[in-house]
Each structure stands twice: as structure tokens, then as C-alpha cells.
CSV table of C-alpha atoms and ligand atoms in Angstrom, one decimal:
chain,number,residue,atom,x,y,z
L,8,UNK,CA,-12.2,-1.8,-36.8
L,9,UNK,CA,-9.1,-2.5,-35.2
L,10,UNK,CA,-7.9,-5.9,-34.5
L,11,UNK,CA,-7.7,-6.7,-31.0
L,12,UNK,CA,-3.7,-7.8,-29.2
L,13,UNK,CA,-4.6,-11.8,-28.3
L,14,UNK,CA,-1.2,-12.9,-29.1
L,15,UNK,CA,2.1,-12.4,-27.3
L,16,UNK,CA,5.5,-13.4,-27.7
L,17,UNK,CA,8.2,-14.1,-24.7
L,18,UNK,CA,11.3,-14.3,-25.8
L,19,UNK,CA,13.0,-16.4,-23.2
L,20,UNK,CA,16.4,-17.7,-25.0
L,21,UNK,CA,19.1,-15.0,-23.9
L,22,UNK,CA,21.8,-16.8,-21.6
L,23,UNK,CA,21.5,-14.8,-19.3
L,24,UNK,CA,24.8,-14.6,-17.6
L,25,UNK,CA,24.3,-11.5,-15.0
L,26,UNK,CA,22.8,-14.7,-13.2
L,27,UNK,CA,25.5,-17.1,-13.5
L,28,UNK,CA,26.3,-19.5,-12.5
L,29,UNK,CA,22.4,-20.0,-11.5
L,30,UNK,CA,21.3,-19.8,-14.9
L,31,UNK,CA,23.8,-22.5,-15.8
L,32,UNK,CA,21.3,-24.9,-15.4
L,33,UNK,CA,17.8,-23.2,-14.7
L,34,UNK,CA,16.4,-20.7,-16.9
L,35,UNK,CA,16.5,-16.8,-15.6
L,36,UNK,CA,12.6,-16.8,-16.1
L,37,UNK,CA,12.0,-19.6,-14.0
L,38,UNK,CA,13.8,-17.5,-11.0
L,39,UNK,CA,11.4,-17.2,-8.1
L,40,UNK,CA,9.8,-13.8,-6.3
L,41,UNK,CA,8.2,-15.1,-3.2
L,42,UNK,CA,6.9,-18.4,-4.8
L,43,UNK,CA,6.5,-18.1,-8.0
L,44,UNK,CA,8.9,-17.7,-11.0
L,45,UNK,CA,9.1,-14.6,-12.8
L,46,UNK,CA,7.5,-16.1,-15.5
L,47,UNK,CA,4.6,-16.4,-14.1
L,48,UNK,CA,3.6,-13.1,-12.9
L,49,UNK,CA,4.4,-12.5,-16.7
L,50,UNK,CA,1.4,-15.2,-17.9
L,51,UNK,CA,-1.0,-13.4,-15.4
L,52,UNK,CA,0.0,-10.1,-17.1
L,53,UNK,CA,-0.7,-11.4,-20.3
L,54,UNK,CA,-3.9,-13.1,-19.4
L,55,UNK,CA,-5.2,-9.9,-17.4
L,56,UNK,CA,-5.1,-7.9,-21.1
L,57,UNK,CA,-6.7,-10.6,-23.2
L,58,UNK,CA,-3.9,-12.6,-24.4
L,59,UNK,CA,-5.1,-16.0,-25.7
L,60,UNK,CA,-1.8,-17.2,-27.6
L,61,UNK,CA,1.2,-17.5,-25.9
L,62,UNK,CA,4.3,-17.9,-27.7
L,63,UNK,CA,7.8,-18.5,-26.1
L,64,UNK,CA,10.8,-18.4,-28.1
L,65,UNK,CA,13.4,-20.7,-26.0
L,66,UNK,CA,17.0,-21.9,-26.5
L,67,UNK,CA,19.0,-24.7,-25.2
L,68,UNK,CA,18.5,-25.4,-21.4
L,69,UNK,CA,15.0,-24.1,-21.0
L,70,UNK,CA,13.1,-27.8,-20.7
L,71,UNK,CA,12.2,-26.5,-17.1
L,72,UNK,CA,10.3,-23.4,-18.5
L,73,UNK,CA,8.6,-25.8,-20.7
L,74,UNK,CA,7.5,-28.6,-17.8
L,75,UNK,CA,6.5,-25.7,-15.6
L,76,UNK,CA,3.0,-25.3,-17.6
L,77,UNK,CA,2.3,-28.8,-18.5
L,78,UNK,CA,-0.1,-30.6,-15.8
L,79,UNK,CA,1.0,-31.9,-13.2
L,80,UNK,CA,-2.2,-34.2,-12.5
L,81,UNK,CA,-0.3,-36.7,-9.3
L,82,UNK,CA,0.6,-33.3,-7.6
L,83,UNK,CA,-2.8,-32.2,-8.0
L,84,UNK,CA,-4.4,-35.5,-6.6
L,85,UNK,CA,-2.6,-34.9,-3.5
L,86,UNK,CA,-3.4,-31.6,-2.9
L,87,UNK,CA,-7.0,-32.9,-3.7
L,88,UNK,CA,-6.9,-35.5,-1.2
L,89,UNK,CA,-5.4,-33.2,1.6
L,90,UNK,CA,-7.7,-30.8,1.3
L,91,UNK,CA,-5.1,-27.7,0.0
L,92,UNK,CA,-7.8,-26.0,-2.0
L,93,UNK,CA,-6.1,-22.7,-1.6
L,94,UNK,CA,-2.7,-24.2,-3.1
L,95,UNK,CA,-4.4,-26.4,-6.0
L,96,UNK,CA,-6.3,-22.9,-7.4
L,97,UNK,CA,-2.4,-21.4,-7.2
L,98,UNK,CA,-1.2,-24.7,-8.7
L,99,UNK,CA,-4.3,-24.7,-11.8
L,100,UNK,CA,-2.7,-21.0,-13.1
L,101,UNK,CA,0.3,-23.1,-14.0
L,102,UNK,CA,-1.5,-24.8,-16.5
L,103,UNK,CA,-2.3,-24.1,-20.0
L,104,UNK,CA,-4.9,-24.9,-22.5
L,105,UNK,CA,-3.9,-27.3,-24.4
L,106,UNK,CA,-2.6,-25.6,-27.9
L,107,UNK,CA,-2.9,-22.2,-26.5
L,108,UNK,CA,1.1,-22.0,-26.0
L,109,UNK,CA,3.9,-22.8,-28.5
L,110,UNK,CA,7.4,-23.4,-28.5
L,111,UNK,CA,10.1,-22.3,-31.0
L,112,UNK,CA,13.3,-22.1,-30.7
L,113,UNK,CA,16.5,-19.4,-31.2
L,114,UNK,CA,19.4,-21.7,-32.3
L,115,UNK,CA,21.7,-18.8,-31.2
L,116,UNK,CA,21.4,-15.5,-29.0
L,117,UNK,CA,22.0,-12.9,-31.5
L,118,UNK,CA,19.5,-10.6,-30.0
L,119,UNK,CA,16.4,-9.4,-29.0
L,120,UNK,CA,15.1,-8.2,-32.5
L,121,UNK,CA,15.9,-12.1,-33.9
L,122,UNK,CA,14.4,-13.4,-30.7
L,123,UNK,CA,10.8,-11.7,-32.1
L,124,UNK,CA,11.6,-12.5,-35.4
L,125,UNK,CA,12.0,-16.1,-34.4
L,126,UNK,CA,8.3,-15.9,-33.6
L,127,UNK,CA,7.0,-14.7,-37.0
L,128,UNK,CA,5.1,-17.9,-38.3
L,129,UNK,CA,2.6,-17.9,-35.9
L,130,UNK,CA,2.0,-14.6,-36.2
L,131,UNK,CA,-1.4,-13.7,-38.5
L,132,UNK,CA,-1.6,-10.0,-39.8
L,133,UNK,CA,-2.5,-8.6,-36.9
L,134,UNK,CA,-0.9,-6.4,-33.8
L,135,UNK,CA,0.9,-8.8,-31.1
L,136,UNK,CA,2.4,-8.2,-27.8
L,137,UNK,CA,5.7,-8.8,-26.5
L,138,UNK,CA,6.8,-8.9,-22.9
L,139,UNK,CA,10.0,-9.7,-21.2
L,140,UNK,CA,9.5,-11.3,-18.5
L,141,UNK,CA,12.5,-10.4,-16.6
L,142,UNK,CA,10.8,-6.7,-16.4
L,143,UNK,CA,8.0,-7.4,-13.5
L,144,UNK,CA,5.5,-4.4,-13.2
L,145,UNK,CA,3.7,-4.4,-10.1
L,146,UNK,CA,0.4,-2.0,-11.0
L,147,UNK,CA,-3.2,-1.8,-9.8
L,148,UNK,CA,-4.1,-2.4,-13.7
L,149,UNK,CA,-1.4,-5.0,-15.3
L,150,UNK,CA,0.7,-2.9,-17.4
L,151,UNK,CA,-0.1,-4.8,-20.7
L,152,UNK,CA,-3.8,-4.1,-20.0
L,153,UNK,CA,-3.1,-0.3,-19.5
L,154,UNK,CA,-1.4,-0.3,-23.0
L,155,UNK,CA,-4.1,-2.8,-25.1
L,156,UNK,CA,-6.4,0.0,-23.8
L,157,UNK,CA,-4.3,2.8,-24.7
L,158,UNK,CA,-3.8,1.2,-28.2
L,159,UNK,CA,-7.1,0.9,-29.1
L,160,UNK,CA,-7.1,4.7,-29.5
L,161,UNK,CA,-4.0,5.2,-31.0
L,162,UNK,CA,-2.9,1.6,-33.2
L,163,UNK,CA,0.4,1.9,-35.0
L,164,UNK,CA,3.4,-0.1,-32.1
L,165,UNK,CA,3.2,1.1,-28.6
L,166,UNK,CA,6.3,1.0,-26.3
L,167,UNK,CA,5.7,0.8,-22.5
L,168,UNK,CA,8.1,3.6,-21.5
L,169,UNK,CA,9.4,4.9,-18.0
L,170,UNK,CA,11.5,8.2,-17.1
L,171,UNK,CA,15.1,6.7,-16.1
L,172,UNK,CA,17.9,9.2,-14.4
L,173,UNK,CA,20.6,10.3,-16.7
L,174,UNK,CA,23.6,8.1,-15.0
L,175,UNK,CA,21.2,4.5,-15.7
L,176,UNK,CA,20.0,5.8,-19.5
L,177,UNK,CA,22.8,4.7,-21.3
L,178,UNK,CA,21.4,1.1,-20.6
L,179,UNK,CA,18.0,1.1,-22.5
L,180,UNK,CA,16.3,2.3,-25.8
L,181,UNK,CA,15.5,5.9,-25.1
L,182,UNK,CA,12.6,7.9,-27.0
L,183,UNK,CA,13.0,11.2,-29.2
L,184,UNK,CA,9.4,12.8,-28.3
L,185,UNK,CA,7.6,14.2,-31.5
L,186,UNK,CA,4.1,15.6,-29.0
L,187,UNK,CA,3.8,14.7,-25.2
L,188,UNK,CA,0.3,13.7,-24.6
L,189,UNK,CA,0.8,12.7,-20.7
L,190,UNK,CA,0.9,9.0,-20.9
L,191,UNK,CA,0.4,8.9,-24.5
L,192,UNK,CA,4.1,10.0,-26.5
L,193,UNK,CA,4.7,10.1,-29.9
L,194,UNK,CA,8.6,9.9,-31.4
L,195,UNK,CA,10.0,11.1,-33.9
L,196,UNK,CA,13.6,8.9,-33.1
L,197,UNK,CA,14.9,6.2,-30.9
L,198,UNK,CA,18.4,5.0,-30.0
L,199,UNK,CA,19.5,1.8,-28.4
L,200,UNK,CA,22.2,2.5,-25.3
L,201,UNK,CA,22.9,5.9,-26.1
L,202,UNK,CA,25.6,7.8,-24.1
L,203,UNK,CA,23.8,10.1,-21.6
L,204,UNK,CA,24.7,13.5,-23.0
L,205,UNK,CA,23.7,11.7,-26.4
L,206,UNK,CA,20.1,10.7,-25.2
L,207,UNK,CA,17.0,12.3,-26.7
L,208,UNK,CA,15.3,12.0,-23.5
L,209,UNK,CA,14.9,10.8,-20.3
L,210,UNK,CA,12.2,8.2,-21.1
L,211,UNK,CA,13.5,4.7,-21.1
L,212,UNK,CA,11.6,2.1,-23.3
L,213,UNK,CA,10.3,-0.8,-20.4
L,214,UNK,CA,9.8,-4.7,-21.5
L,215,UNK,CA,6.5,-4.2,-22.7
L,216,UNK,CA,5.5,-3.8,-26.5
L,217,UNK,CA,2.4,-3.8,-28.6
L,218,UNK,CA,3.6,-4.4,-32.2
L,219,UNK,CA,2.7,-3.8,-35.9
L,220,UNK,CA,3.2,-7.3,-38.3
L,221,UNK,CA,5.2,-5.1,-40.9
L,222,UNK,CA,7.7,-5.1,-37.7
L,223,UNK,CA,8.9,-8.7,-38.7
L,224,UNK,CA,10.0,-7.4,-41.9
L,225,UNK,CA,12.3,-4.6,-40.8
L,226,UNK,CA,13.4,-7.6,-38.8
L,227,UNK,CA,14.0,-9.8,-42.3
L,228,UNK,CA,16.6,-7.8,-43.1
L,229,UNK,CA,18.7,-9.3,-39.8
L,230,UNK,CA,20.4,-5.9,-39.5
L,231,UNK,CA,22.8,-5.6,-36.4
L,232,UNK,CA,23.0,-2.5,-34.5
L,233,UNK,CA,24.3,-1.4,-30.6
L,234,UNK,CA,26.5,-4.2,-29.4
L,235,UNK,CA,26.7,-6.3,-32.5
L,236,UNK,CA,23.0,-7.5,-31.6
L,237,UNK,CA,19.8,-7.4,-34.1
L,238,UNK,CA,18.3,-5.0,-31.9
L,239,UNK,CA,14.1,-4.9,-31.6
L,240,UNK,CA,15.0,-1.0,-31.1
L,241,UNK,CA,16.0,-0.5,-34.4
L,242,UNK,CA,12.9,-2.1,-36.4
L,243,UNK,CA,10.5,-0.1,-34.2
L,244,UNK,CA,13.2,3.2,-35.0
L,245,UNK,CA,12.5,1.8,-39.5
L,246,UNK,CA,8.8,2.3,-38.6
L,247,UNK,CA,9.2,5.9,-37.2
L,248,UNK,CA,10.5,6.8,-40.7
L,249,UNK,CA,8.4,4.7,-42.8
L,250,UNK,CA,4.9,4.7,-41.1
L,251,UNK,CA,5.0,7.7,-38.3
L,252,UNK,CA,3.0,5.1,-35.9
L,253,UNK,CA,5.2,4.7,-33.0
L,254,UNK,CA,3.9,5.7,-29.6
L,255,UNK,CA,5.6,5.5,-25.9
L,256,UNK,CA,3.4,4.8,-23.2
L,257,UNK,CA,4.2,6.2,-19.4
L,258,UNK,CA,2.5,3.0,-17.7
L,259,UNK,CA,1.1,3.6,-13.7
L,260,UNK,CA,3.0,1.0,-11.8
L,261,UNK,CA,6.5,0.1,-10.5
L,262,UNK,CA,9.1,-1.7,-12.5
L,263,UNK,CA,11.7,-4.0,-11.3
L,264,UNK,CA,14.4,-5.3,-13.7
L,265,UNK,CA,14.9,-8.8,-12.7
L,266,UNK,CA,17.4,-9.0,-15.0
L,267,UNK,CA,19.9,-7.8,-12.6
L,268,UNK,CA,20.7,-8.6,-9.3
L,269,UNK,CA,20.3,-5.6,-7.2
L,270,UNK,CA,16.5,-5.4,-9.2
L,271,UNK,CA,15.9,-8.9,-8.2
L,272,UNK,CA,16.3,-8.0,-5.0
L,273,UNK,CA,14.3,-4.9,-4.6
L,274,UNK,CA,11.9,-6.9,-6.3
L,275,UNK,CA,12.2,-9.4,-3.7
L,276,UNK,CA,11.9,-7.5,-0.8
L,277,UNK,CA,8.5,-5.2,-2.4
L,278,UNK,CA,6.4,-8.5,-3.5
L,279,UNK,CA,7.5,-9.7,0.1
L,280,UNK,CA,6.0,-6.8,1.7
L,281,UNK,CA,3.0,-6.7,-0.2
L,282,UNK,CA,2.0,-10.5,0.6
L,283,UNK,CA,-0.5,-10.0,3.7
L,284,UNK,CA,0.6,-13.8,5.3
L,285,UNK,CA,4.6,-12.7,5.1
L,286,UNK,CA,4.1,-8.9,5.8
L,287,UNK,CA,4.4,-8.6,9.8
L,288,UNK,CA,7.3,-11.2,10.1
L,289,UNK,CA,9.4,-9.4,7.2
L,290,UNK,CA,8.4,-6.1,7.7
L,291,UNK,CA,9.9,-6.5,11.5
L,292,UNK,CA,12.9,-8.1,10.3
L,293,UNK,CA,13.5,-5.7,7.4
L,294,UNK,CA,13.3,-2.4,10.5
L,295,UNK,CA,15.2,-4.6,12.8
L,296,UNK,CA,18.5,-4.4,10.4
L,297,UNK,CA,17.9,-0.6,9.6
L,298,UNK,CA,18.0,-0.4,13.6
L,299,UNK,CA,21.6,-2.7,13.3
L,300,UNK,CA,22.5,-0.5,10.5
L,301,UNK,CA,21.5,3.0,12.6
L,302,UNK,CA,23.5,1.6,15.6
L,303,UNK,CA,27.0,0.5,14.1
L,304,UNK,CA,26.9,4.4,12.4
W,24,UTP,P1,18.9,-9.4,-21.8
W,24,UTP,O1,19.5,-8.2,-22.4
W,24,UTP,O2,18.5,-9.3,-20.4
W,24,UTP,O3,20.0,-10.6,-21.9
W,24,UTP,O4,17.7,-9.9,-22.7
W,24,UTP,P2,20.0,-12.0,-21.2
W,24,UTP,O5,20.8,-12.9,-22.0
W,24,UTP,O6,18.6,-12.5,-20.8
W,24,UTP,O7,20.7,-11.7,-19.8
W,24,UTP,P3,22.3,-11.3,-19.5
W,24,UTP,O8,22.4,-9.8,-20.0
W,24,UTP,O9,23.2,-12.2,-20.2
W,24,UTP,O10,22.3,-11.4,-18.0
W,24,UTP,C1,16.4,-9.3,-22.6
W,24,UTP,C2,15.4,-10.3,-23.0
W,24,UTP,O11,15.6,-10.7,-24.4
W,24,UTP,C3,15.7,-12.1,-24.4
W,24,UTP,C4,16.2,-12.6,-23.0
W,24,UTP,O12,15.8,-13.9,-22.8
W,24,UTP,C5,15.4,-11.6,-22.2
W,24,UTP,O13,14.1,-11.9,-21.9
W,24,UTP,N1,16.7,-12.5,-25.5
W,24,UTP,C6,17.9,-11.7,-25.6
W,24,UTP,C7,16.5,-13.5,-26.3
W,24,UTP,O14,15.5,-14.2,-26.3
W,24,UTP,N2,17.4,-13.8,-27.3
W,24,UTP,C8,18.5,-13.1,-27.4
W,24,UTP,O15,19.3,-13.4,-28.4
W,24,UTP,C9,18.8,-12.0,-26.6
């Protein structure tokens, strides 16, 4: 039988300096859509797919990351006390069972592929997720969920995976198709930032992965790759040509990428429309300045 996906690593320790100077002192993840901080629509995407274990892999400057799930029982007394039932439920998703979250730490950014490998001790032999939560999905079915699913069927490492146009590919790990299944791909090859007339495809590996344990040992080997990083690309690329168990998976859903401003900002302006108590206000606002915009061309 397979093993079911309860773990899940974050890795949380780049510096993030497309935010600066914000990020100088708070952590990218702790950025806010709406009211809550990215990281936490991450959590609820993990939770919604079955994920028990949540390991973060931080850096220097990310205490605030850490505080944010730890109880915070005066706050919760006075919400109590006032009667903000509503706002104490919001408040109780914060929190985690004790033991069911774990810190380590990446003494230096030298990638994304280290940042997993950072994680490898608490990993048993079994398949673990990773998300990064600076990619927000909004879907009907969490995007993790949609993949746990899909995995179950196929095993092997699952990448979520999106089409991208060809002027933006050059920015993500792109996907050499072996058999297009619809939402199910396999690949045969993938390539970290590739020029655009040098991409395989169109389909842009997405935040989201579903990973084999024999990952962490392509990652051993601390290789570097595509801007003098250890690249998580290039361990998932070993397994293509050691194992043949590498899957994309087109997820249903939007994704923002958080990670940069103008994404933040769409981001921003979609979860504001889609909250029912801010939708009129914002909604009249947002036609008001296309009407501004209109007039002054
Ligand atoms: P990014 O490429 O977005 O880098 O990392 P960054 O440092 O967060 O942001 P910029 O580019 O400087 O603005 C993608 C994900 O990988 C993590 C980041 O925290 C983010 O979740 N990461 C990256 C690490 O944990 N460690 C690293 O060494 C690099």
C-alpha cells in the first residue's frame, strides 16, 4: 500500500529582498493578504490535504514566524470575555498542537534544494510535501489536496505545475513532457530558468511538491546548479534519470506569487474581493478608479 503525505516542509529562510526593506525586520511569510499572513493560508492548505507534521526550515530574523503559532492564551481571555466568538475561532487556527511543528534552521541561504535538505532528520521513509508559501493558490479544492489525491494513483514526486507565457518562463523550473495525461504529466527532463527559446515547454513548476525520501540524497551531494544555488529542480531532474517517477500536475485554481510585488498585489486586490464583509465597499472603490482612469484618457 502506499504511504500516505502527513508531513510537510516550509522552507521559510530565503532573505527575501524583492521585499526590502520590509523584510528587514519581519519575515516575507508573515506578510499579510487581508488579515492574515501568507503563512497562514499556507497551514490551512496543508491541513486541508492531511498534513499532521509541519516542519519549517527558518533562518535568522524569523522569531515572528515562530511566535505567530504559539498560544496566545491573554488575547484569547479577552476575546472570551467580550464576547468575539467569531474572531477567537479565527484566532484558535493560529495555534498548533503541541509537537506537531518543528523548527530547524538554514545557517545560510544557499538555495532552495538545501532549504529541503535542511529538513531531512525528521523525515521517515516515506513521501513528504513541500510548499512555499509565498505561492498562494486560491482553489475550490486546496491545491495540495488535489495533488495527495492525484498521488495516490500515480506515487513517484509530483510537481504542481501551471502553463506560464513564454516572456515570464525564463523565471521558473519548466517541464520536458514524456505523455500528457490532462492534469496528470509525465517528464522526461526539467531545467531551472531556462531561456525562453531554450524551454521544453510552457508548463512552469508552481510551489507545491509531493516528494520521494531518495530526494534528500540527490540533495547530499550539495550540487549547485542555475544561479550558483543548490537547486530543488535539479534532484527532482536526478530522479527522472534514475527512477522515471516524476509527474507534473496542472492543479484547478489561481496562483499568485507573493514573492513579488506586483503578485502581492493582485493577490491583494482578489482575496479582497472574494471576502463577502469587504466586497461592496472595495468592489466600488476598485470601478471608481477605472472610471478616473477612463476619464483622464
Ligand atoms: P525565493 O526564490 O523567492 O527567494 O525563494 P527569497 O529569498 O525568498 O526572496 P527574494 O528572491 O530574495 O525576494 C523561494 C522559497 O524558498 C525559500 C524562500 O524562503 C521561499 O519560500 N528559500 C530560498 C529558502 O528557504 N532558503 C534558500 O536558501 C532560498
Amino acid at each position: 500500500m502506499k504511504k500516505r503525505v502527513t508531513k510537510a516542509i516550509f522552507p521559510v529562510a530565503g532573505l527575501g529582498t524583492r521585499f526590502l526593506p520590509a523584510t528587514k525586520s519581519i519575515p516575507k511569510e508573515i506578510m499579510t493578504l487581508v488579515d492574515r499572513p501568507l503563512i497562514q493560508y499556507a497551514i490551512d492548505e496543508a491541513r486541508a490535504a492531511g498534513i499532521r507534521e509541519f516542519i519549517f526550515v527558518t533562518s535568522r530574523g524569523k522569531s515572528a514566524l515562530e511566535d505567530y503559532f504559539d498560544n496566545a492564551p491573554e488575547l484569547e481571555a479577552a476575546l472570551r470575555k467580550k464576547g468575539k466568538t467569531e474572531l477567537l475561532e479565527e484566532l484558535k487556527k493560529t495555534n498548533m498542537d503541541s509537537g506537531a511543528i518543528a523548527y530547524v534552521r538554514q545557517n545560510k541561504a544557499l538555495g532552495l534544494g538545501h532549504a529541503v535538505w535542511c529538513g531531512r532528520r525528521l523525515l521517515g521513509n516515506e513521501p513528504f510535501a513541500v510548499i512555499l508559501p509565498d505561492d498562494v493558490i486560491a482553489a475550490e479544492t486546496p491545491c495540495l489536496k488535489q495533488m495527495v489525491e492525484a498521488h495516490a494513483e500515480t506515487g513517484g514526486n509530483m510537481v504542481a505545475a501551471m502553463e506560464v507565457p513564454d516572456d515570464k518562463i525564463s523565471s521558473y523550473g519548466v517541464l520536458d513532457i514524456k505523455e500528457d495525461m490532462g492534469s496528470v504529466v509525465s517528464v522526461k527532463g526539467m531545467v531551472e530558468k531556462p531561456e525562453a527559446k531554450k524551454a521544453p515547454s510552457n508548463l512552469a513548476v508552481i510551489g507545491r511538491y509531493i516528494l520521494t525520501p531518495q530526494i534528500m540524497n540527490n540533495l547530499n551531494k550539495k550540487k549547485t546548479g542555475a544561479g550558483g544555488e543548490i537547486q530543488l529542480t535539479d534532484a527532482i531532474a536526478q530522479e527522472i534519470e534514475e527512477s522515471d517517477n516524476v509527474f507534473g500536475f496542472r492543479f484547478r485554481g489561481q496562483r499568485f506569487d507573493c514573492g513579488s510585488k506586483a503578485g502581492f498585489l493582485q493577490a491583494t486586490v482578489a482575496f479582497g474581493l472574494a471576502r463577502e464583509e469587504l466586497r461592496d465597499e472595495f468592489q466600488s472603490y476598485l470601478s471608481g478608479m477605472e472610471a478616473l482612469r477612463n476619464a483622464a484618457e
